[in-house]
Each structure stands twice: as structure tokens, then as C-alpha cells.
Short mmCIF file of C-alpha atoms in Angstrom, two decimals:
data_model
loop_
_atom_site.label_atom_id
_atom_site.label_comp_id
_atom_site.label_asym_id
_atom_site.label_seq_id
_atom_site.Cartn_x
_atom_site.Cartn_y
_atom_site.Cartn_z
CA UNK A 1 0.00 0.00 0.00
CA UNK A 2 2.94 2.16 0.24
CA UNK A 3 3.64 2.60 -3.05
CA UNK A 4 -0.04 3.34 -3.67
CA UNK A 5 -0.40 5.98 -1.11
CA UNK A 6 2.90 7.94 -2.69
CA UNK A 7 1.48 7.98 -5.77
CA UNK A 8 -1.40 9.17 -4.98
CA UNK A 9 -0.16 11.60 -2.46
CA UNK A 10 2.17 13.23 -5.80
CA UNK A 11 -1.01 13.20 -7.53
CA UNK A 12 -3.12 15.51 -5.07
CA UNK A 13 -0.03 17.66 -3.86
CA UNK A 14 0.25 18.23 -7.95
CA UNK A 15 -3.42 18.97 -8.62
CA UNK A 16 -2.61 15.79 -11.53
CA UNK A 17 -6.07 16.11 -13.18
CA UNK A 18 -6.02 13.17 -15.34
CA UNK A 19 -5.40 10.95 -12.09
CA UNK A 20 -8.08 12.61 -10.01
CA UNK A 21 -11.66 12.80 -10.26
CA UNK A 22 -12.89 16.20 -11.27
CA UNK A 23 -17.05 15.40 -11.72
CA UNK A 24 -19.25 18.00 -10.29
CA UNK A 25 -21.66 17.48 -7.85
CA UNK A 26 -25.12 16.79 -10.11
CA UNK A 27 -23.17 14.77 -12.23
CA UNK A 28 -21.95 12.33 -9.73
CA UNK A 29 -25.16 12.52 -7.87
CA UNK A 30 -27.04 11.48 -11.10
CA UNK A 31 -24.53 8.55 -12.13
CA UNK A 32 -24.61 6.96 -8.41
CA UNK A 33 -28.52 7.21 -8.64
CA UNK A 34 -28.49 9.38 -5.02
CA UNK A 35 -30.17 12.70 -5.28
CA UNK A 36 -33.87 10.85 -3.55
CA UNK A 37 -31.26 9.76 -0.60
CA UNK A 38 -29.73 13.19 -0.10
CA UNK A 39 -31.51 15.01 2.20
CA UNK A 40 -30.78 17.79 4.75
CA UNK A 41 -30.29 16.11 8.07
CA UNK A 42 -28.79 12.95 6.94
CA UNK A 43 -24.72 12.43 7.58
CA UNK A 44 -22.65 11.18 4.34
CA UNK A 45 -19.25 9.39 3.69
CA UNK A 46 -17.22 10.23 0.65
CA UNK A 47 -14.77 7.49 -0.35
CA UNK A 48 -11.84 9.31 -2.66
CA UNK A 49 -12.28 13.12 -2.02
CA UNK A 50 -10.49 13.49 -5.96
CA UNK A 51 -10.62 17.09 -6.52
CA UNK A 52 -13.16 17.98 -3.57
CA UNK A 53 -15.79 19.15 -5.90
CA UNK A 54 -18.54 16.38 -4.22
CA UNK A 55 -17.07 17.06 -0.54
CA UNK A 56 -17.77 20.95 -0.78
CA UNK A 57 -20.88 20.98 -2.50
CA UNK A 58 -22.33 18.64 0.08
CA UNK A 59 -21.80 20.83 2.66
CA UNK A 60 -22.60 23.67 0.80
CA UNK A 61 -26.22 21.97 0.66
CA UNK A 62 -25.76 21.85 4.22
CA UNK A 63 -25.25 18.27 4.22
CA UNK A 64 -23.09 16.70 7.53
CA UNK A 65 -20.13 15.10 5.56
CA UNK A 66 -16.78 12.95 6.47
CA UNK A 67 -14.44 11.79 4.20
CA UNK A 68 -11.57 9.28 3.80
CA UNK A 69 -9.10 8.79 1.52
CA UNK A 70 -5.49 7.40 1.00
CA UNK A 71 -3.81 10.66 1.02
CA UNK A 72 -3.10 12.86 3.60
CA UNK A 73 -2.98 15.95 0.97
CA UNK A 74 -6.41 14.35 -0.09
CA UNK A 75 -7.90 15.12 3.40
CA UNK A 76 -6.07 18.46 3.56
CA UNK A 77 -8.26 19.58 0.74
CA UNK A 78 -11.63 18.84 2.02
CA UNK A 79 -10.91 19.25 6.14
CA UNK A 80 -12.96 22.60 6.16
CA UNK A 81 -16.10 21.15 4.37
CA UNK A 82 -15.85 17.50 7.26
CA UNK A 83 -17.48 16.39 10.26
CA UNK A 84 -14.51 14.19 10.67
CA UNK A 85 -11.63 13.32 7.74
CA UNK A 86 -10.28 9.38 7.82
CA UNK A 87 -7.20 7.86 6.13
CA UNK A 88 -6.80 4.02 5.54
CA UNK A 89 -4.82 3.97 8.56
CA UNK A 90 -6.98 4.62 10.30
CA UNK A 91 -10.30 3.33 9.16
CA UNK A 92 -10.73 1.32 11.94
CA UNK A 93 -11.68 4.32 13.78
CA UNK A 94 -15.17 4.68 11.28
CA UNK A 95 -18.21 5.10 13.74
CA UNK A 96 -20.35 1.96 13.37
CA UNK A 97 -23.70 2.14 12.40
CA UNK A 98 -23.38 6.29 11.59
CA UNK A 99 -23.89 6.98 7.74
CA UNK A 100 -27.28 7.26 6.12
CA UNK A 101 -25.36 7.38 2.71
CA UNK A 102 -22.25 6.20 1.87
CA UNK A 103 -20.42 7.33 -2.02
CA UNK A 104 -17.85 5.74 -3.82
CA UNK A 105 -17.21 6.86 -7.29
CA UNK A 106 -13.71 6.35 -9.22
CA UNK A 107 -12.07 4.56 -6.62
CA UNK A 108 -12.72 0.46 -6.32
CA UNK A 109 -10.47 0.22 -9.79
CA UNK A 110 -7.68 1.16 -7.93
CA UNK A 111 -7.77 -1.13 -5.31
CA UNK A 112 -6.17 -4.79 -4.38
CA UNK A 113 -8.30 -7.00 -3.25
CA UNK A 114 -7.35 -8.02 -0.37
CA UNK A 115 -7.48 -4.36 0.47
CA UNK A 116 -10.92 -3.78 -0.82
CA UNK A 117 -12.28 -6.49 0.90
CA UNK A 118 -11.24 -4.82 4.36
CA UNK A 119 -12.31 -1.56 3.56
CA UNK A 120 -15.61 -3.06 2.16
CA UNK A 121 -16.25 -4.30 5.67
CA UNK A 122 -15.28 -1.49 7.46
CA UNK A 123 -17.50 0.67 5.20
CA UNK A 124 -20.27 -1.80 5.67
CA UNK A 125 -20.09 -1.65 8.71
CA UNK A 126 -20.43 2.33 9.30
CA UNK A 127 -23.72 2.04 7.35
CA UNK A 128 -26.91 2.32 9.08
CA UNK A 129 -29.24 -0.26 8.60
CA UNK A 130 -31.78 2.19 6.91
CA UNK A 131 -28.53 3.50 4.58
CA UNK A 132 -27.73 3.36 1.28
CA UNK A 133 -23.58 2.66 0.08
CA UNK A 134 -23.29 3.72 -3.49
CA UNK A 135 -20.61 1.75 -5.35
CA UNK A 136 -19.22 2.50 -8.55
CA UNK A 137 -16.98 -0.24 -10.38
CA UNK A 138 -15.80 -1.55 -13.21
CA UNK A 139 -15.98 -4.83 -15.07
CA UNK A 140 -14.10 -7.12 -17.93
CA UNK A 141 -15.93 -9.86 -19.39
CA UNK A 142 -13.15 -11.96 -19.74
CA UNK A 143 -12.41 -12.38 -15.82
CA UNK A 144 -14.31 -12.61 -12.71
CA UNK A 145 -11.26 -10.42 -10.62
CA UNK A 146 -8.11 -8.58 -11.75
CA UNK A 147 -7.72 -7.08 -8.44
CA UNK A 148 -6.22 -10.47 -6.96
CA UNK A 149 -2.80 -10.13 -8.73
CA UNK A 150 -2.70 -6.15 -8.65
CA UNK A 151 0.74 -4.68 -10.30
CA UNK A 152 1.73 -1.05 -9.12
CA UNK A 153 0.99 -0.52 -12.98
CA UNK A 154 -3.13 -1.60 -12.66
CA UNK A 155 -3.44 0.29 -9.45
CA UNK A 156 -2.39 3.51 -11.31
CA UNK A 157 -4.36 2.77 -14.52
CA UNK A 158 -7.76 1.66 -12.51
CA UNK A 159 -7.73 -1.30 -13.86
CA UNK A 160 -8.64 -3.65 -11.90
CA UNK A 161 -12.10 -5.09 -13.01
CA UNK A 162 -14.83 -7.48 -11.31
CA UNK A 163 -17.47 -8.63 -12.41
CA UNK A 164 -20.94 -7.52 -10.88
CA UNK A 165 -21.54 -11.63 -9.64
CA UNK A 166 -17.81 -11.56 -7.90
CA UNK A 167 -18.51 -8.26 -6.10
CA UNK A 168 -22.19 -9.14 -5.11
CA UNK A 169 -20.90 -12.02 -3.51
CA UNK A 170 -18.37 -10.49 -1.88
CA UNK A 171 -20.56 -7.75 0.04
CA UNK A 172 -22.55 -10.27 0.59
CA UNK A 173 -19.71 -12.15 3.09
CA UNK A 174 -19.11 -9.00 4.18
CA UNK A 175 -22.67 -8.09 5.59
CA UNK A 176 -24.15 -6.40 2.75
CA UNK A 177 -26.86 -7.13 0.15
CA UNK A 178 -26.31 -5.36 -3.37
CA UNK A 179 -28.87 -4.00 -5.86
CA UNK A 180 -27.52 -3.12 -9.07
CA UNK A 181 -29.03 0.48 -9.96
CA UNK A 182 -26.79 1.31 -13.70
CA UNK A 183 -24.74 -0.91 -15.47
CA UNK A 184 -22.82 -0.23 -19.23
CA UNK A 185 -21.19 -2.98 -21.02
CA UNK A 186 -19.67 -2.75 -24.12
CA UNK A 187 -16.85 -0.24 -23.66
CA UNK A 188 -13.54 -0.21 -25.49
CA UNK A 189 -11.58 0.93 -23.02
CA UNK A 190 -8.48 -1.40 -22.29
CA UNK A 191 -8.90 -4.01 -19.88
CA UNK A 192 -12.51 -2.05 -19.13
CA UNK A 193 -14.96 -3.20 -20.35
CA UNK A 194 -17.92 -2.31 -18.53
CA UNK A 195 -19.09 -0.27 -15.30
CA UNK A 196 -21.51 -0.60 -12.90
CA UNK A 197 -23.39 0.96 -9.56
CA UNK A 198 -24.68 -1.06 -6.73
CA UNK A 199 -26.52 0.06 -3.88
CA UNK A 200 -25.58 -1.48 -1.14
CA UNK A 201 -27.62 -2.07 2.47
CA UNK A 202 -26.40 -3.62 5.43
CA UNK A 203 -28.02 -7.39 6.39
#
């Protein structure tokens, strides 16, 4: 994860905008399916701050928001719009049972699984049981998971596909039931072939 969490670190402390997620607000709200779930009152988790654009205008629409991500310069960024701010460090510190809605957009491609499968659980397990987790991923029809055998290489690229049966059954080990909400096959993009959004409750 080292290697990981320097290159993403150079990324954010360089503003690198072809590594980092720059889509506004609507549009990311729109894509993950989540403007009915985003109401005043309710507190929400952003997974991958990118460019901060989703963090701010949350709060802006008065909106009680945390945020983790892998780099400290990440967190940096969005600290003035947070509740609280998380790294992967220390995720373990995630209040149980404390987010109506949880968002993950650009991010799962990028991450081992081994790794994903902890911070699945962790994130499950900060959901309330009346919350929503929006998950955004990617998919190759050729493979079930190219996450197991991550190279420094995939993990920059966001490459690292699954298909929607693997990662349904894999939230569901991990205490979660998935309902799949967009999905797009056919891409030409690499190893990418597809991409998908689940919404995720806890069991």
C-alpha cells in the first residue's frame, strides 16, 4: 500500500487532473442514482475526495459530511467542508452504524483485493441499517477479478475489473446485500470493459 499511497499523495499535492476525479456534484449525484437519498439532516461518507468538488458541494447543501481517503494531501483539501476526515490507517476508527449514505465513485479500480475487501467491511459496517452505500466499479468480461494479482501498474491505470456476480458475492460475506441500480457494457476501453453501480444495504 505504500507505493499506492505515494502515488497518490504526488497526484493531489500536484493537482494531476487526469489521475483525479474532477465530476461535479449533479453529475456524480445522477450517475450513483443518489439525489432521492440526499436530504438535509442525513450524515454522508465520501470514499476518494479526488478534486473535492462532491465534498464541498455537500456541505454547501448543508449536508453533515466525512471523508476518507489514502492521502493525507487528499484530506487536507476537504478538512474545512468534514465532520470528521479518515485515512486508511486509520479506518478502523469509522463510527459503526453512523452513515445514512455512503459514495464511492472512481475509486474500487484502484484497489487490491485483499485491500478492498477490508475496507468493504469497514464501510459496511459504518452504514446504518436504513442507509444506502453507493458503489461504482468496473468490469471485464473476460475475468471474474483482476484485483487479486494487482501490479503497481493496474493500481495507477484503474484497472482492476470485477465482475458484478464476484462483487455481489463479496458484500454479501461481508454483511451487505447489493442492488444493481446502472450498469454499461460494451466499452472499449483497455482491460474495461464495462461499469456498474450497486446500492448497497447492510443485512
Amino acid at each position: 500500500m505504500e507505493g499506492a499511497k505515494q502515488f497518490w499523495e504526488t497526484c493531489h499535492r500536484n493537482d494531476s487532473v487526469p489521475h483525479l476525479s474532477g465530476v461535479q456534484y449533479d453529475k456524480t449525484m445522477d450517475f450513483l442514482r443518489l439525489h432521492d437519498y440526499i436530504q438535509p439532516g442525513i450524515k454522508v461518507l465520501e470514499i476518494g475526495v479526488g478534486l473535492g468538488y462532491v465534498t464541498q458541494a455537500l456541505y454547501e447543501n448543508g449536508i453533515t459530511t466525512s471523508a476518507i481517503d489514502i492521502s493525507d494531501a487528499a484530506i487536507a483539501r476537504v478538512s474545512e467542508y468534514c465532520e470528521n476526515t479518515y485515512t486508511i490507517e486509520n479506518i478502523r476508527q469509522l463510527p459503526s452504524d453512523y452513515f445514512d449514505v455512503i459514495l464511492c465513485i472512481n475509486v474500487v479500480q484502484h484497489i487490491p483485493t485483499d485491500l478492498l475487501r477490508t475496507e468493504l467491511r469497514h464501510f459496511i459496517r459504518a452504514l446504518k441499517k436504513t442507509g444506502t452505500f453507493a458503489l461504482q466499479f468496473v468490469s471485464n468480461t473476460k475475468t471474474e477479478d483482476l484485483g487479486a494479482n494487482a501490479t503497481m501498474a493496474d493500481i495507477k491505470s484503474g484497472t482492476l475489473c470485477r465482475s458484478p456476480s464476484f462483487m455481489s458475492a463479496m458484500i454479501e460475506t461481508l454483511g451487505g446485500k447489493s442492488e444493481p441500480v446502472y450498469e454499461c457494457n460494451g466499452l472499449k476501453n483497455g482491460k474495461v470493459n464495462g461499469v456498474h453501480v450497486f446500492h448497497i444495504q447492510k443485512l
